[in-house]
PDB file of C-alpha atoms in Angstrom:
ATOM      1  CA  ASN A 229     -11.478  15.498 -38.845  1.00 41.00           C
ATOM      2  CA  ALA A 230     -14.795  13.691 -38.390  1.00 53.00           C
ATOM      3  CA  GLY A 231     -15.117  14.789 -34.743  1.00 61.00           C
ATOM      4  CA  ASN A 232     -11.587  13.732 -33.763  1.00 65.00           C
ATOM      5  CA  LEU A 233      -8.994  16.039 -32.252  1.00 67.00           C
ATOM      6  CA  LEU A 234      -5.762  15.230 -34.013  1.00 67.00           C
ATOM      7  CA  VAL A 235      -2.424  16.222 -32.497  1.00 67.00           C
ATOM      8  CA  GLY A 236       0.678  15.898 -34.627  1.00 64.00           C
ATOM      9  CA  THR A 237      -1.183  14.260 -37.530  1.00 67.00           C
ATOM     10  CA  THR A 238      -3.813  15.112 -40.101  1.00 71.00           C
ATOM     11  CA  THR A 239      -5.152  11.575 -40.516  1.00 71.00           C
ATOM     12  CA  ALA A 240      -7.198   9.686 -37.921  1.00 69.00           C
ATOM     13  CA  THR A 241      -6.492   5.966 -37.521  1.00 67.00           C
ATOM     14  CA  SER A 242      -8.926   3.328 -36.314  1.00 65.00           C
ATOM     15  CA  GLY A 243      -6.628   2.327 -33.450  1.00 61.00           C
ATOM     16  CA  GLY A 244      -6.029   5.853 -32.189  1.00 58.00           C
ATOM     17  CA  GLY A 245      -3.029   8.032 -32.617  1.00 54.00           C
ATOM     18  CA  VAL A 246       0.169   9.043 -30.926  1.00 59.00           C
ATOM     19  CA  LEU A 247       0.296  11.944 -28.498  1.00 60.00           C
ATOM     20  CA  GLN A 248       3.627  13.521 -27.671  1.00 58.00           C
ATOM     21  CA  VAL A 249       4.096  16.328 -25.168  1.00 64.00           C
ATOM     22  CA  SER A 250       7.227  18.237 -24.315  1.00 64.00           C
ATOM     23  CA  ASN A 251       6.512  19.079 -20.641  1.00 70.00           C
ATOM     24  CA  GLY A 252       4.531  16.116 -19.303  1.00 70.00           C
ATOM     25  CA  ILE A 253       0.856  15.622 -18.542  1.00 76.00           C
ATOM     26  CA  THR A 254      -0.616  17.405 -15.527  1.00 76.00           C
ATOM     27  CA  PHE A 255      -3.538  16.103 -13.487  1.00 77.00           C
ATOM     28  CA  PRO A 256      -5.610  18.421 -11.277  1.00 77.00           C
ATOM     29  CA  ALA A 257      -4.977  18.457  -7.519  1.00 78.00           C
ATOM     30  CA  THR A 258      -8.468  17.013  -6.986  1.00 79.00           C
ATOM     31  CA  GLN A 259      -9.359  13.966  -9.083  1.00 77.00           C
ATOM     32  CA  SER A 260     -11.787  14.614 -11.933  1.00 78.00           C
ATOM     33  CA  ALA A 261     -13.396  11.178 -11.755  1.00 79.00           C
ATOM     34  CA  SER A 262     -14.609   9.461 -14.906  1.00 79.00           C
ATOM     35  CA  SER A 263     -17.193   6.671 -15.010  1.00 82.00           C
ATOM     36  CA  ASP A 264     -15.221   5.023 -17.845  1.00 81.00           C
ATOM     37  CA  ALA A 265     -12.967   2.369 -16.314  1.00 78.00           C
ATOM     38  CA  ASN A 266     -10.520   2.817 -19.197  1.00 79.00           C
ATOM     39  CA  THR A 267      -9.963   6.529 -18.594  1.00 77.00           C
ATOM     40  CA  LEU A 268      -6.842   7.520 -16.664  1.00 82.00           C
ATOM     41  CA  ASP A 269      -8.185  10.302 -14.463  1.00 81.00           C
ATOM     42  CA  ASP A 270      -5.852  10.338 -11.467  1.00 85.00           C
ATOM     43  CA  TYR A 271      -2.124  10.431 -10.733  1.00 90.00           C
ATOM     44  CA  GLU A 272      -0.590  11.347  -7.399  1.00 93.00           C
ATOM     45  CA  GLU A 273       2.701  11.008  -5.527  1.00 95.00           C
ATOM     46  CA  GLY A 274       3.109  11.632  -1.831  1.00 97.00           C
ATOM     47  CA  THR A 275       4.164  10.580   1.627  1.00 98.00           C
ATOM     48  CA  PHE A 276       2.257   9.200   4.597  1.00 98.00           C
ATOM     49  CA  THR A 277       2.973   8.267   8.195  1.00 98.00           C
ATOM     50  CA  PRO A 278       2.692   4.530   8.915  1.00 98.00           C
ATOM     51  CA  THR A 279       1.685   3.533  12.454  1.00 97.00           C
ATOM     52  CA  VAL A 280       2.277   0.352  14.420  1.00 97.00           C
ATOM     53  CA  GLN A 281      -0.940  -0.992  15.899  1.00 96.00           C
ATOM     54  CA  GLY A 282      -2.276  -3.896  17.853  1.00 95.00           C
ATOM     55  CA  ASP A 283      -5.887  -5.011  17.657  1.00 93.00           C
ATOM     56  CA  ALA A 284      -6.646  -5.360  21.377  1.00 91.00           C
ATOM     57  CA  PRO A 285      -5.978  -2.381  21.881  1.00 94.00           C
ATOM     58  CA  ALA A 286      -4.246  -0.500  19.051  1.00 94.00           C
ATOM     59  CA  GLY A 287      -2.032   1.303  21.583  1.00 94.00           C
ATOM     60  CA  THR A 288       0.632   3.867  20.817  1.00 94.00           C
ATOM     61  CA  ALA A 289       4.301   3.530  19.916  1.00 96.00           C
ATOM     62  CA  SER A 290       7.501   5.568  20.119  1.00 97.00           C
ATOM     63  CA  TYR A 291       9.261   5.672  16.757  1.00 98.00           C
ATOM     64  CA  ALA A 292      12.874   5.827  15.626  1.00 97.00           C
ATOM     65  CA  LEU A 293      11.719   5.928  11.964  1.00 97.00           C
ATOM     66  CA  GLN A 294       8.253   6.354  10.495  1.00 98.00           C
ATOM     67  CA  ASN A 295       8.466   6.818   6.704  1.00 98.00           C
ATOM     68  CA  GLY A 296       5.945   6.016   3.990  1.00 98.00           C
ATOM     69  CA  ALA A 297       5.823   6.976   0.302  1.00 98.00           C
ATOM     70  CA  TYR A 298       3.306   6.184  -2.427  1.00 98.00           C
ATOM     71  CA  VAL A 299       2.428   6.624  -6.083  1.00 97.00           C
ATOM     72  CA  LYS A 300      -1.234   6.351  -7.158  1.00 95.00           C
ATOM     73  CA  VAL A 301      -2.078   5.852 -10.832  1.00 93.00           C
ATOM     74  CA  GLY A 302      -5.832   5.517 -11.314  1.00 90.00           C
ATOM     75  CA  LYS A 303      -6.871   3.007  -8.620  1.00 91.00           C
ATOM     76  CA  LEU A 304      -3.439   1.345  -8.415  1.00 94.00           C
ATOM     77  CA  VAL A 305      -1.427   2.348  -5.322  1.00 97.00           C
ATOM     78  CA  SER A 306       2.236   1.379  -4.899  1.00 98.00           C
ATOM     79  CA  PHE A 307       3.789   2.039  -1.503  1.00 98.00           C
ATOM     80  CA  GLN A 308       7.026   1.741   0.461  1.00 98.00           C
ATOM     81  CA  ILE A 309       7.269   1.748   4.249  1.00 98.00           C
ATOM     82  CA  TYR A 310      10.212   1.924   6.640  1.00 98.00           C
ATOM     83  CA  VAL A 311       9.039   1.894  10.237  1.00 98.00           C
ATOM     84  CA  SER A 312      11.040   1.280  13.407  1.00 98.00           C
ATOM     85  CA  TRP A 313       9.565   1.561  16.888  1.00 98.00           C
ATOM     86  CA  THR A 314      11.368   1.390  20.221  1.00 97.00           C
ATOM     87  CA  SER A 315       8.427   0.854  22.551  1.00 96.00           C
ATOM     88  CA  GLY A 316       4.677   0.428  22.302  1.00 95.00           C
ATOM     89  CA  THR A 317       1.534  -0.197  24.308  1.00 95.00           C
ATOM     90  CA  GLY A 318      -0.546  -2.177  21.799  1.00 94.00           C
ATOM     91  CA  SER A 319      -1.387  -5.838  22.180  1.00 95.00           C
ATOM     92  CA  GLY A 320      -3.007  -8.628  20.219  1.00 95.00           C
ATOM     93  CA  ASN A 321      -2.212  -9.012  16.519  1.00 96.00           C
ATOM     94  CA  LEU A 322       0.277  -6.726  14.738  1.00 96.00           C
ATOM     95  CA  PHE A 323      -0.869  -4.241  12.075  1.00 96.00           C
ATOM     96  CA  ILE A 324       0.697  -1.337  10.224  1.00 97.00           C
ATOM     97  CA  GLY A 325      -1.899   1.385   9.736  1.00 97.00           C
ATOM     98  CA  GLY A 326      -1.995   4.685   7.953  1.00 97.00           C
ATOM     99  CA  LEU A 327      -1.938   3.606   4.302  1.00 98.00           C
ATOM    100  CA  PRO A 328      -2.832   6.643   2.190  1.00 97.00           C
ATOM    101  CA  PHE A 329      -5.943   5.146   0.539  1.00 96.00           C
ATOM    102  CA  THR A 330      -8.568   2.616   1.601  1.00 96.00           C
ATOM    103  CA  SER A 331      -8.092  -0.720  -0.162  1.00 95.00           C
ATOM    104  CA  ALA A 332     -10.776  -2.074  -2.468  1.00 94.00           C
ATOM    105  CA  ASN A 333     -13.320  -4.479  -1.016  1.00 93.00           C
ATOM    106  CA  ASN A 334     -12.472  -7.503  -3.141  1.00 85.00           C
ATOM    107  CA  THR A 335     -11.302 -11.065  -2.700  1.00 79.00           C
ATOM    108  CA  THR A 336      -7.673 -10.693  -3.769  1.00 84.00           C
ATOM    109  CA  TYR A 337      -6.053  -9.700  -0.440  1.00 86.00           C
ATOM    110  CA  PRO A 338      -2.912  -8.216  -2.037  1.00 91.00           C
ATOM    111  CA  ALA A 339       0.338  -9.405  -0.531  1.00 92.00           C
ATOM    112  CA  ALA A 340       3.079  -7.013   0.507  1.00 96.00           C
ATOM    113  CA  ALA A 341       6.769  -7.838   0.313  1.00 97.00           C
ATOM    114  CA  LEU A 342       8.742  -7.770   3.537  1.00 97.00           C
ATOM    115  CA  GLY A 343      12.212  -6.515   2.713  1.00 96.00           C
ATOM    116  CA  TYR A 344      13.462  -6.460   6.297  1.00 97.00           C
ATOM    117  CA  VAL A 345      12.183  -7.738   9.640  1.00 96.00           C
ATOM    118  CA  GLN A 346      14.087  -7.123  12.886  1.00 96.00           C
ATOM    119  CA  ASP A 347      13.298  -7.722  16.571  1.00 95.00           C
ATOM    120  CA  ILE A 348       9.859  -9.241  15.943  1.00 94.00           C
ATOM    121  CA  ALA A 349       9.260 -12.553  17.684  1.00 93.00           C
ATOM    122  CA  LEU A 350       8.571 -15.456  15.327  1.00 93.00           C
ATOM    123  CA  THR A 351       7.942 -19.111  15.990  1.00 91.00           C
ATOM    124  CA  ALA A 352      11.061 -21.200  15.244  1.00 90.00           C
ATOM    125  CA  ASN A 353      11.411 -22.027  11.525  1.00 93.00           C
ATOM    126  CA  ALA A 354       8.535 -19.750  10.506  1.00 95.00           C
ATOM    127  CA  THR A 355       8.436 -17.192   7.712  1.00 94.00           C
ATOM    128  CA  PRO A 356       6.704 -13.820   8.200  1.00 96.00           C
ATOM    129  CA  LEU A 357       4.284 -12.641   5.499  1.00 96.00           C
ATOM    130  CA  ALA A 358       2.109  -9.558   5.007  1.00 97.00           C
ATOM    131  CA  LEU A 359      -1.326  -8.926   3.433  1.00 95.00           C
ATOM    132  CA  LEU A 360      -3.606  -5.953   3.037  1.00 94.00           C
ATOM    133  CA  THR A 361      -7.038  -6.224   4.531  1.00 86.00           C
ATOM    134  CA  ASN A 362     -10.119  -5.435   2.425  1.00 92.00           C
ATOM    135  CA  ASN A 363     -11.759  -2.025   2.669  1.00 94.00           C
ATOM    136  CA  ASP A 364      -9.129  -0.838   5.150  1.00 94.00           C
ATOM    137  CA  THR A 365      -5.917   1.198   5.489  1.00 96.00           C
ATOM    138  CA  ARG A 366      -3.927  -1.495   7.323  1.00 96.00           C
ATOM    139  CA  ILE A 367      -1.471  -4.272   6.608  1.00 97.00           C
ATOM    140  CA  TYR A 368      -1.619  -7.384   8.744  1.00 95.00           C
ATOM    141  CA  PHE A 369       1.109  -9.939   9.361  1.00 97.00           C
ATOM    142  CA  TYR A 370       1.207 -13.650   9.864  1.00 95.00           C
ATOM    143  CA  GLN A 371       3.736 -16.461   9.885  1.00 96.00           C
ATOM    144  CA  VAL A 372       3.769 -19.862   8.226  1.00 95.00           C
ATOM    145  CA  PRO A 373       5.789 -22.879   9.363  1.00 94.00           C
ATOM    146  CA  SER A 374       8.631 -23.851   7.005  1.00 91.00           C
ATOM    147  CA  GLY A 375       7.376 -27.428   6.642  1.00 87.00           C
ATOM    148  CA  GLY A 376       3.768 -26.426   5.971  1.00 87.00           C
ATOM    149  CA  GLY A 377       0.792 -26.203   8.265  1.00 89.00           C
ATOM    150  CA  SER A 378      -1.561 -23.526   9.484  1.00 92.00           C
ATOM    151  CA  ASN A 379      -0.568 -19.886   9.546  1.00 93.00           C
ATOM    152  CA  ILE A 380      -1.008 -17.682  12.588  1.00 94.00           C
ATOM    153  CA  GLN A 381      -1.073 -13.902  12.897  1.00 95.00           C
ATOM    154  CA  LEU A 382       2.004 -12.175  14.301  1.00 95.00           C
ATOM    155  CA  LEU A 383       1.521 -10.670  17.710  1.00 94.00           C
ATOM    156  CA  TYR A 384       2.236  -7.027  18.476  1.00 94.00           C
ATOM    157  CA  ASP A 385       5.843  -6.687  19.576  1.00 93.00           C
ATOM    158  CA  SER A 386       6.805  -3.758  21.793  1.00 90.00           C
ATOM    159  CA  ALA A 387       9.748  -2.927  19.500  1.00 95.00           C
ATOM    160  CA  GLY A 388      10.767  -3.807  15.970  1.00 97.00           C
ATOM    161  CA  THR A 389      11.681  -2.694  12.479  1.00 98.00           C
ATOM    162  CA  LEU A 390       9.910  -3.421   9.186  1.00 98.00           C
ATOM    163  CA  ILE A 391      10.642  -2.457   5.600  1.00 98.00           C
ATOM    164  CA  ILE A 392       7.654  -3.213   3.373  1.00 98.00           C
ATOM    165  CA  ALA A 393       6.688  -2.584  -0.255  1.00 98.00           C
ATOM    166  CA  GLY A 394       3.488  -3.436  -2.055  1.00 97.00           C
ATOM    167  CA  THR A 395       0.774  -2.576  -4.523  1.00 96.00           C
ATOM    168  CA  TYR A 396      -2.971  -2.641  -4.078  1.00 96.00           C
ATOM    169  CA  GLN A 397      -6.169  -1.405  -5.674  1.00 94.00           C
ATOM    170  CA  SER A 398      -7.793   1.504  -3.874  1.00 94.00           C
ATOM    171  CA  ALA A 399     -11.510   1.707  -3.217  1.00 91.00           C
ATOM    172  CA  SER A 400     -11.712   4.958  -5.211  1.00 82.00           C
TER     173      SER A 400
END
């Protein structure tokens, strides 16, 4: 009908139509990228292995738990992390690395929600927060004083537990 593929109808509408499928929509294992920003061309679910890192040096850690899961729809990545480490050799500022996709290089710095924080040293009356860095696969942490004031990055702790969830835009 005038160059349109109609499914379940014989009349094209100006606003599009309705598509119903009985067994779901399948995407290829490798993304078939489209240059049209409004085309959904990627969907993926999976797991990844989050790592505890310092920045001077990154060091290594021994883990009790190291679980990560994600869903990617287009460029939007939602993730969940449960990581618990019992010892580590990193130092400097604390990061969680190993996110499944590089974050977009933009100015939004998506925040991640901390669902649980245990055995990580905080300044008295401070609240821990988490952000994703731009063009990276890491989450960094900082703390803000309850009464206001400047934030400071959290330092690598040789042991701790974090449960984190968040959403960010991937670079691809």
